[in-house]
């Protein structure tokens, strides 16, 4: 079967959450985003990789694990809180097995009991409470390619100082080495947001490729000969891979995408609201407010109210996921056969998705991935799975094109991250970056509290650059929290800046915010210096 394939498929999953860690509270609502994704997406994906490896199924996946996510995965406080989270769910699922016996919900309760037992086993016994060990293991085996992202998922086209662009890439590259023992070969530019020329900073950090939305490639200059079905080289020599919209729509489309099948699990009806308060209270936060607890017993059913949803059937839903995986493979075979017929070379189809779609938003999505990877291995010879690095090894010669400025999201040109709901942020962010550059250029070799304060300033300004705050303000989800986070990081930066420039550092204040915002323990504030950015651009 070797070399008989007619083309290649790169499955790319972008795993990201903003850095959310609140040691000042016993529990915190937004930290649940991380625990839910651990239980529903990240650990289930590793479980799939474990099973496929045991069954000798050859597979390839590319995953971005963003620096904020890696820092949360490696954080001891969040690890302890995550153990508390899944142990509580496991206890509740065992009670649910008893409660639902001889009812139509019994199989679902058993499903949750098995799931949380497996989560506990994987996290504690396989990965010793640090799942980065698992991702590193499969990367070292050559099955998984882990790529990085901007340090805090910074939205690079709206940064007016190139020092900030360089800092986002350099901090991310250094943090990747700390976790994975080597430099990153690829990067996911936050929001697929590309600004022509920024690729020189990728090259300076040894990064060989990144991804773009479709129009970023096809509106490039000159026009790409193979469209999005072959990478192009930027003038810097860094490769850009374009997103394939045909495969994207089959999964993403709200009207026709697979996740909308009526037999899949309903996301919005949750046991946290269905059960009597006293029964569910021990599994809520300390404030006692009813919330989702990620145990759901109903299927989508159709366009009906939540109170009219039908019982969920896990076995039926799993069979649907297998059928959808077969359909997805069939469509990729036909697509690649068609492309191969007129391109004159083997095409690469790049299918890009948010990782959290699989398992969290689309509960059966991880089953879909496992069925798909098995079917690709056993049932066909047309498509071969590759990582971008492998493809560049097979096809090192590619057209040189200057890609177009582009983003993903509504309309494809920045608007989600710059509009009337969030434009007020940028004057504060740009001023903070300007001051950070000023300090990085001024203080060459400090030590003691001054060095710590400068490094903490770098953390605060980087956290303020996260694209998540502007995104959440636009969509109106967690708008209060995202606004609060941006304002807090800006205020902390300003307070430290004034203390540094006034030569009056308050060590108690510094220690407190080092404890709160502990991302990037090895950060060096000089990454914001003009000399560093200039040196990288000229390299």
Coordinates of C-alpha atoms in Angstrom, one line a residue:
X1 CA 0.0 0.0 0.0
X2 CA 3.0 2.3 0.4
X3 CA 3.0 5.3 -2.0
X4 CA -0.3 4.2 -3.6
X5 CA -2.2 7.0 -2.0
X6 CA -3.6 9.7 -4.3
X7 CA -3.2 12.5 -1.7
X8 CA -2.9 13.5 1.9
X9 CA -5.0 14.7 4.7
X10 CA -3.8 16.7 7.7
X11 CA -6.2 16.7 10.6
X12 CA -5.4 19.8 12.7
X13 CA -7.0 20.4 16.1
X14 CA -6.5 23.7 17.8
X15 CA -6.6 23.2 21.6
X16 CA -6.9 26.5 23.6
X17 CA -8.4 28.1 26.6
X18 CA -7.4 31.5 28.1
X19 CA -5.2 31.4 31.2
X20 CA -7.8 31.1 34.0
X21 CA -6.5 30.4 37.5
X22 CA -7.8 32.0 40.7
X23 CA -5.9 31.0 43.8
X24 CA -7.7 33.7 45.7
X25 CA -11.0 31.7 45.6
X26 CA -11.7 28.2 46.8
X27 CA -13.5 27.5 43.6
X28 CA -14.2 29.6 40.5
X29 CA -16.8 29.3 37.8
X30 CA -14.6 30.0 34.8
X31 CA -12.0 27.5 35.9
X32 CA -14.6 24.9 35.1
X33 CA -14.0 25.5 31.4
X34 CA -10.6 23.9 31.9
X35 CA -11.9 20.9 33.9
X36 CA -14.7 20.3 31.5
X37 CA -12.3 20.3 28.5
X38 CA -9.9 18.0 30.4
X39 CA -12.7 15.4 31.0
X40 CA -14.5 15.8 27.6
X41 CA -11.7 16.5 25.1
X42 CA -8.0 16.4 26.1
X43 CA -8.0 13.1 28.1
X44 CA -10.5 11.3 25.8
X45 CA -8.2 12.2 22.8
X46 CA -5.2 10.7 24.6
X47 CA -7.3 7.7 25.5
X48 CA -8.0 7.3 21.7
X49 CA -4.3 7.6 21.0
X50 CA -3.6 4.9 23.6
X51 CA -6.1 2.5 22.1
X52 CA -5.0 3.0 18.5
X53 CA -1.4 2.5 19.5
X54 CA -2.3 -0.8 21.3
X55 CA -4.1 -1.9 18.1
X56 CA -1.2 -1.0 15.9
X57 CA -3.4 1.5 14.0
X58 CA -1.0 4.0 12.2
X59 CA -2.4 7.5 12.6
X60 CA -1.3 11.1 12.4
X61 CA -2.8 14.2 14.0
X62 CA -1.6 17.7 14.5
X63 CA -2.6 19.5 17.6
X64 CA -1.8 23.0 18.8
X65 CA -1.5 23.2 22.6
X66 CA -1.4 26.8 23.4
X67 CA 1.0 28.2 26.0
X68 CA -1.8 29.2 28.4
X69 CA -3.2 25.7 28.1
X70 CA 0.2 24.1 28.7
X71 CA 0.7 26.3 31.8
X72 CA -2.7 25.3 33.2
X73 CA -2.1 21.6 32.5
X74 CA 1.3 21.8 34.4
X75 CA 0.0 23.9 37.3
X76 CA -0.1 22.1 40.7
X77 CA -3.0 24.1 42.0
X78 CA -5.2 23.5 39.0
X79 CA -4.2 19.8 39.1
X80 CA -5.5 19.4 42.6
X81 CA -8.7 21.2 41.8
X82 CA -9.1 19.0 38.7
X83 CA -8.8 15.9 40.8
X84 CA -11.5 17.2 43.1
X85 CA -13.7 17.9 40.1
X86 CA -13.5 14.4 38.6
X87 CA -13.7 12.7 41.9
X88 CA -16.9 14.6 42.7
X89 CA -18.3 13.6 39.3
X90 CA -17.3 10.0 39.8
X91 CA -19.1 9.9 43.2
X92 CA -22.2 11.5 41.6
X93 CA -22.2 9.0 38.7
X94 CA -22.1 6.1 41.1
X95 CA -25.1 7.5 42.9
X96 CA -26.8 8.0 39.6
X97 CA -26.3 4.3 38.6
X98 CA -28.3 3.4 41.7
X99 CA -30.9 6.1 41.2
X100 CA -31.6 5.3 37.6
X101 CA -31.7 1.5 37.9
X102 CA -34.7 0.0 35.9
X103 CA -35.2 3.3 34.1
X104 CA -34.5 4.4 30.5
X105 CA -31.6 6.5 31.8
X106 CA -29.6 3.6 33.4
X107 CA -27.3 3.1 30.4
X108 CA -26.4 6.8 30.4
X109 CA -25.6 6.7 34.1
X110 CA -23.4 3.7 33.5
X111 CA -21.6 5.5 30.7
X112 CA -20.7 8.4 33.0
X113 CA -19.5 6.0 35.7
X114 CA -17.2 4.3 33.3
X115 CA -16.0 7.6 31.8
X116 CA -15.0 9.2 35.1
X117 CA -13.3 6.0 36.3
X118 CA -11.2 6.1 33.1
X119 CA -10.5 9.8 33.5
X120 CA -9.1 9.1 37.0
X121 CA -7.1 6.2 35.8
X122 CA -5.6 8.0 32.8
X123 CA -4.8 11.2 34.8
X124 CA -3.3 9.6 37.8
X125 CA -1.8 6.2 36.7
X126 CA -0.9 7.0 33.0
X127 CA 0.2 10.6 33.1
X128 CA 1.0 11.2 36.8
X129 CA -1.2 14.3 37.1
X130 CA 0.4 16.1 34.1
X131 CA -1.2 15.2 30.8
X132 CA 1.5 17.0 28.9
X133 CA 3.4 13.7 29.5
X134 CA 0.8 12.0 27.3
X135 CA 1.0 14.5 24.4
X136 CA 4.8 14.4 24.5
X137 CA 4.8 10.6 24.5
X138 CA 2.7 10.5 21.2
X139 CA 4.8 13.3 19.7
X140 CA 8.0 11.4 20.4
X141 CA 6.4 8.3 18.8
X142 CA 5.8 10.3 15.6
X143 CA 2.0 9.9 15.7
X144 CA 1.2 13.4 16.9
X145 CA 2.7 16.7 16.0
X146 CA 2.3 19.3 18.7
X147 CA 2.5 22.9 17.6
X148 CA 2.5 26.1 19.6
X149 CA 0.6 29.4 19.4
X150 CA 1.3 33.0 20.4
X151 CA 2.2 33.3 24.1
X152 CA -1.2 34.3 25.3
X153 CA -3.1 33.8 22.0
X154 CA -2.3 37.4 21.1
X155 CA -4.1 38.8 18.1
X156 CA -1.0 39.8 16.1
X157 CA -2.4 42.0 13.2
X158 CA -3.6 44.6 15.7
X159 CA -0.3 45.0 17.5
X160 CA 1.3 48.3 16.3
X161 CA 4.7 47.5 17.8
X162 CA 6.7 44.7 16.2
X163 CA 8.4 44.1 19.6
X164 CA 5.0 42.7 20.8
X165 CA 4.7 40.4 17.9
X166 CA 8.2 39.1 18.4
X167 CA 7.5 38.7 22.2
X168 CA 4.4 36.6 21.6
X169 CA 6.3 34.2 19.3
X170 CA 9.5 34.1 21.4
X171 CA 7.8 33.5 24.8
X172 CA 5.7 30.7 23.2
X173 CA 8.8 29.0 21.6
X174 CA 10.7 29.1 24.9
X175 CA 7.7 27.8 26.9
X176 CA 7.2 25.0 24.3
X177 CA 10.9 23.9 24.9
X178 CA 10.3 23.8 28.6
X179 CA 7.4 21.4 28.2
X180 CA 8.4 19.3 25.2
X181 CA 12.2 19.3 25.2
X182 CA 12.7 20.7 21.8
X183 CA 11.6 23.7 19.7
X184 CA 8.2 23.9 17.9
X185 CA 8.2 23.2 14.2
X186 CA 4.8 24.8 13.6
X187 CA 2.5 27.5 15.1
X188 CA -1.2 28.2 15.1
X189 CA -1.5 32.0 14.7
X190 CA -4.3 33.0 17.1
X191 CA -7.6 33.3 15.2
X192 CA -5.7 32.3 12.1
X193 CA -4.8 36.0 12.0
X194 CA -1.9 36.7 9.6
X195 CA -0.2 40.0 8.9
X196 CA 2.2 40.0 6.0
X197 CA 5.8 40.2 7.3
X198 CA 5.1 38.7 10.8
X199 CA 6.4 35.3 9.5
X200 CA 10.0 36.6 9.9
X201 CA 9.6 36.3 13.6
X202 CA 8.4 32.7 13.2
X203 CA 11.5 31.9 11.1
X204 CA 13.8 33.5 13.7
X205 CA 12.4 31.1 16.3
X206 CA 12.9 28.0 14.0
X207 CA 9.2 27.6 13.1
X208 CA 8.7 26.1 9.7
X209 CA 5.0 26.4 9.1
X210 CA 1.7 28.0 10.1
X211 CA -2.0 27.9 9.0
X212 CA -4.2 30.4 7.3
X213 CA -7.9 30.8 6.4
X214 CA -8.7 29.9 2.8
X215 CA -8.7 33.5 1.5
X216 CA -5.3 34.2 3.1
X217 CA -3.9 31.8 0.5
X218 CA -6.0 32.2 -2.5
X219 CA -5.8 36.1 -2.4
X220 CA -2.0 35.8 -2.1
X221 CA 0.4 37.3 -4.6
X222 CA 1.0 35.8 -7.1
X223 CA -2.1 33.6 -7.1
X224 CA -1.2 30.1 -5.8
X225 CA -1.0 27.5 -8.5
X226 CA -2.6 24.7 -6.4
X227 CA -5.0 26.8 -4.4
X228 CA -5.1 25.6 -0.8
X229 CA -4.2 22.1 -1.8
X230 CA -0.4 22.6 -1.4
X231 CA 1.4 24.9 1.0
X232 CA 3.1 28.0 -0.2
X233 CA 6.4 29.6 1.0
X234 CA 6.3 33.2 2.3
X235 CA 9.2 35.4 1.2
X236 CA 10.8 34.5 4.6
X237 CA 10.8 30.8 3.6
X238 CA 8.2 29.8 6.2
X239 CA 5.4 27.6 4.8
X240 CA 1.7 28.5 5.0
X241 CA -1.0 25.8 4.8
X242 CA -4.5 26.9 3.8
X243 CA -7.8 25.7 5.3
X244 CA -10.0 23.4 3.2
X245 CA -13.6 24.7 3.5
X246 CA -15.3 21.6 2.0
X247 CA -14.2 19.3 4.9
X248 CA -14.7 22.2 7.4
X249 CA -18.3 22.7 6.5
X250 CA -19.2 19.0 6.9
X251 CA -18.4 19.4 10.6
X252 CA -18.8 23.1 11.4
X253 CA -22.1 23.9 9.6
X254 CA -24.9 24.6 12.0
X255 CA -27.5 23.5 9.4
X256 CA -25.9 20.5 7.8
X257 CA -22.9 19.5 10.0
X258 CA -22.7 16.2 11.7
X259 CA -22.9 17.5 15.3
X260 CA -26.5 18.6 14.7
X261 CA -27.9 15.1 14.2
X262 CA -30.9 14.7 16.4
X263 CA -29.6 11.4 17.9
X264 CA -26.5 13.0 19.5
X265 CA -26.4 14.2 23.1
X266 CA -28.1 17.5 23.9
X267 CA -25.6 20.1 25.3
X268 CA -28.0 22.5 27.0
X269 CA -30.1 20.2 29.2
X270 CA -28.1 19.2 32.3
X271 CA -28.5 17.3 35.5
X272 CA -27.4 20.4 37.4
X273 CA -30.9 21.8 36.7
X274 CA -32.9 18.6 36.4
X275 CA -32.5 17.2 39.9
X276 CA -33.8 18.3 43.2
X277 CA -31.6 21.0 44.7
X278 CA -30.6 19.1 47.9
X279 CA -29.5 16.1 45.8
X280 CA -27.3 18.1 43.5
X281 CA -26.1 20.7 46.0
X282 CA -22.9 18.8 47.1
X283 CA -21.7 19.0 43.5
X284 CA -22.2 22.7 42.9
X285 CA -19.7 25.4 43.8
X286 CA -19.5 26.8 47.3
X287 CA -22.0 29.6 46.4
X288 CA -24.7 26.9 45.9
X289 CA -25.9 28.4 42.6
X290 CA -27.3 25.8 40.2
X291 CA -25.0 25.3 37.2
X292 CA -24.3 22.7 34.5
X293 CA -22.3 19.8 35.9
X294 CA -21.6 18.1 32.5
X295 CA -23.9 15.1 33.0
X296 CA -26.7 15.1 30.5
X297 CA -29.4 12.5 29.8
X298 CA -31.2 13.7 26.7
X299 CA -30.6 13.8 23.0
X300 CA -31.0 16.8 20.6
X301 CA -34.3 15.4 19.4
X302 CA -35.2 18.3 17.1
X303 CA -36.4 21.9 17.3
X304 CA -38.3 21.4 20.6
X305 CA -38.0 22.9 24.0
X306 CA -35.6 21.5 26.5
X307 CA -38.5 20.0 28.5
X308 CA -39.5 18.0 25.4
X309 CA -36.1 16.4 24.7
X310 CA -36.1 12.6 24.3
X311 CA -33.9 10.3 26.4
X312 CA -30.4 9.8 25.1
X313 CA -29.3 6.4 23.7
X314 CA -25.4 6.2 23.9
X315 CA -25.2 3.1 21.7
X316 CA -27.4 4.6 19.0
X317 CA -25.4 7.8 19.1
X318 CA -22.1 5.9 18.8
X319 CA -23.4 4.0 15.7
X320 CA -24.3 7.4 14.2
X321 CA -20.8 8.7 14.9
X322 CA -19.4 5.6 13.1
X323 CA -21.7 6.3 10.1
X324 CA -20.6 9.9 10.0
X325 CA -16.9 9.0 10.1
X326 CA -17.5 6.7 7.2
X327 CA -19.2 9.4 5.2
X328 CA -16.4 11.9 6.0
X329 CA -13.8 9.4 4.8
X330 CA -15.8 8.7 1.6
X331 CA -16.0 12.4 0.8
X332 CA -12.3 12.9 1.4
X333 CA -11.5 10.0 -0.9
X334 CA -13.7 11.4 -3.7
X335 CA -12.3 14.9 -3.1
X336 CA -8.7 13.8 -3.2
X337 CA -9.2 11.6 -6.3
X338 CA -10.8 14.6 -8.0
X339 CA -7.9 17.0 -7.0
X340 CA -5.3 14.5 -8.0
X341 CA -6.8 14.3 -11.5
X342 CA -6.0 17.8 -12.5
X343 CA -3.4 19.2 -10.1
X344 CA -0.6 17.1 -11.4
X345 CA 0.7 16.3 -7.8
X346 CA -0.7 14.7 -4.8
X347 CA -2.8 17.3 -2.9
X348 CA -3.0 17.9 0.8
X349 CA -6.4 18.6 2.4
X350 CA -6.0 20.5 5.6
X351 CA -9.0 20.0 7.9
X352 CA -8.8 22.5 10.8
X353 CA -11.1 22.6 13.9
X354 CA -11.2 23.8 17.5
X355 CA -10.2 20.7 19.5
X356 CA -12.9 21.5 22.1
X357 CA -15.6 20.9 19.5
X358 CA -14.8 17.2 19.8
X359 CA -16.1 15.8 23.1
X360 CA -17.2 19.1 24.8
X361 CA -19.6 20.7 22.3
X362 CA -20.1 17.6 20.2
X363 CA -20.1 14.8 22.8
X364 CA -19.7 12.0 20.3
X365 CA -17.0 14.0 18.4
X366 CA -14.2 12.0 20.0
X367 CA -15.9 8.7 18.9
X368 CA -16.1 10.2 15.4
X369 CA -12.3 10.8 15.4
X370 CA -11.5 7.3 16.6
X371 CA -13.8 5.7 14.0
X372 CA -12.4 7.9 11.3
X373 CA -8.7 7.1 12.1
X374 CA -9.5 3.4 12.1
X375 CA -11.4 3.5 8.8
X376 CA -8.6 5.5 7.2
X377 CA -6.2 2.8 8.3
X378 CA -8.2 -0.3 7.5
X379 CA -10.7 0.5 4.8
X380 CA -9.1 2.5 2.0
X381 CA -5.9 3.3 0.1
X382 CA -6.6 6.7 -1.5
X383 CA -5.9 9.0 1.5
X384 CA -2.8 9.0 3.7
X385 CA -2.7 11.0 7.0
X386 CA 0.3 13.2 7.4
X387 CA 1.5 16.0 9.6
X388 CA 2.6 19.3 8.0
X389 CA 6.3 18.5 8.7
X390 CA 5.9 15.1 7.0
X391 CA 4.3 16.7 3.9
X392 CA 7.1 19.3 3.7
X393 CA 9.6 16.4 3.8
X394 CA 7.8 14.7 0.9
X395 CA 7.3 18.0 -1.1
X396 CA 10.1 20.4 -0.1
X397 CA 9.7 22.5 -3.3
X398 CA 6.7 24.8 -3.2
X399 CA 5.6 28.0 -4.8
X400 CA 6.6 31.3 -3.2
X401 CA 3.6 33.5 -2.5
X402 CA 3.0 36.5 -0.2
X403 CA -0.2 35.4 1.6
X404 CA -2.9 38.0 2.1
X405 CA -3.8 39.6 5.5
X406 CA -6.7 37.5 6.8
X407 CA -8.3 36.0 9.9
X408 CA -11.0 33.4 10.5
X409 CA -14.3 34.4 12.0
X410 CA -17.1 36.6 10.7
X411 CA -16.1 38.3 7.4
X412 CA -12.5 37.1 7.7
X413 CA -10.8 40.5 8.4
X414 CA -10.3 41.4 12.1
X415 CA -13.9 42.5 12.7
X416 CA -14.6 40.0 15.5
X417 CA -11.7 41.3 17.5
X418 CA -12.1 45.0 16.6
X419 CA -15.6 46.5 16.8
X420 CA -17.8 48.8 18.9
X421 CA -17.9 46.4 21.8
X422 CA -14.1 46.1 22.3
X423 CA -12.3 48.9 20.5
X424 CA -11.8 50.8 23.8
X425 CA -9.3 48.1 24.8
X426 CA -6.6 48.9 22.2
X427 CA -5.5 52.4 23.3
X428 CA -4.8 51.0 26.8
X429 CA -3.1 47.8 25.4
X430 CA -0.9 49.8 22.9
X431 CA 0.2 52.2 25.7
X432 CA 1.1 49.3 27.9
X433 CA 3.1 47.7 25.2
X434 CA 4.9 51.0 24.5
X435 CA 5.8 51.3 28.2
X436 CA 6.9 47.6 28.3
X437 CA 9.2 48.2 25.3
X438 CA 10.5 51.4 27.0
X439 CA 11.5 49.4 30.2
X440 CA 13.0 46.5 28.2
X441 CA 15.2 49.0 26.3
X442 CA 16.2 50.9 29.5
X443 CA 17.0 48.2 32.1
X444 CA 19.7 45.9 30.8
X445 CA 20.9 43.8 33.7
X446 CA 18.8 44.3 36.8
X447 CA 18.5 41.9 39.7
X448 CA 16.4 41.4 42.8
X449 CA 13.0 43.0 43.1
X450 CA 13.5 45.2 40.1
X451 CA 14.1 42.1 37.8
X452 CA 11.1 40.3 39.3
X453 CA 8.9 43.4 38.8
X454 CA 10.0 43.8 35.2
X455 CA 9.3 40.1 34.5
X456 CA 5.8 40.4 36.1
X457 CA 5.2 43.5 33.9
X458 CA 5.9 41.2 30.9
X459 CA 3.4 38.6 32.2
X460 CA 0.7 41.2 32.8
X461 CA 1.0 42.9 29.4
X462 CA 1.1 39.5 27.7
X463 CA -2.0 38.4 29.5
X464 CA -3.7 41.6 28.4
X465 CA -2.9 40.8 24.8
X466 CA -5.0 37.6 24.8
X467 CA -7.5 37.6 21.9
X468 CA -10.0 35.8 24.1
X469 CA -11.0 39.0 26.0
X470 CA -12.0 40.9 22.7
X471 CA -13.7 37.8 21.4
X472 CA -15.8 37.3 24.5
X473 CA -16.9 40.9 24.5
X474 CA -18.0 40.6 20.9
X475 CA -20.1 37.4 21.4
X476 CA -21.5 38.6 24.7
X477 CA -20.5 35.4 26.5
X478 CA -18.7 36.0 29.8
X479 CA -18.5 39.7 28.8
X480 CA -18.2 40.9 32.4
X481 CA -15.4 38.4 33.2
X482 CA -13.4 39.2 30.1
X483 CA -13.7 42.9 30.7
X484 CA -12.7 42.5 34.3
X485 CA -9.6 40.4 33.3
X486 CA -8.4 42.9 30.7
X487 CA -8.8 45.8 33.2
X488 CA -7.1 43.9 36.0
X489 CA -4.0 43.1 33.9
X490 CA -3.8 46.6 32.7
X491 CA -4.1 48.1 36.2
X492 CA -1.5 45.7 37.6
X493 CA 0.9 46.6 34.8
X494 CA 0.4 50.3 35.4
X495 CA 0.9 50.0 39.1
X496 CA 4.1 48.1 38.6
X497 CA 5.3 50.4 35.9
X498 CA 4.9 53.4 38.2
X499 CA 6.6 51.7 41.0
X500 CA 9.6 50.7 38.8
X501 CA 9.9 54.2 37.3
X502 CA 9.5 55.8 40.7
X503 CA 12.1 53.5 42.2
X504 CA 9.7 52.4 45.0
X505 CA 8.8 48.8 44.4
X506 CA 6.2 47.4 46.9
X507 CA 7.5 43.8 47.4
X508 CA 4.2 42.8 49.1
X509 CA 2.2 43.9 46.1
X510 CA 4.7 42.3 43.7
X511 CA 4.6 39.0 45.6
X512 CA 0.7 39.0 45.5
X513 CA 0.4 39.4 41.8
X514 CA 3.2 36.9 41.1
X515 CA 1.1 34.4 43.1
X516 CA -2.1 35.3 41.1
X517 CA -0.6 35.5 37.6
X518 CA 2.1 32.9 37.6
X519 CA 2.1 32.0 33.9
X520 CA 5.6 31.6 32.3
X521 CA 7.8 31.1 35.4
X522 CA 10.9 31.5 33.2
X523 CA 9.9 34.7 31.3
X524 CA 12.6 37.3 30.6
X525 CA 11.1 40.8 30.1
X526 CA 13.9 41.6 27.6
X527 CA 12.0 39.7 25.0
X528 CA 10.1 43.0 24.5
X529 CA 13.3 44.9 23.7
X530 CA 13.6 46.6 20.3
X531 CA 17.1 45.1 19.8
X532 CA 15.7 41.6 20.1
X533 CA 12.9 42.2 17.6
X534 CA 15.3 43.9 15.2
X535 CA 17.8 41.1 15.4
X536 CA 15.1 38.6 14.8
X537 CA 13.8 40.5 11.7
X538 CA 17.2 40.7 10.2
X539 CA 18.0 37.0 10.8

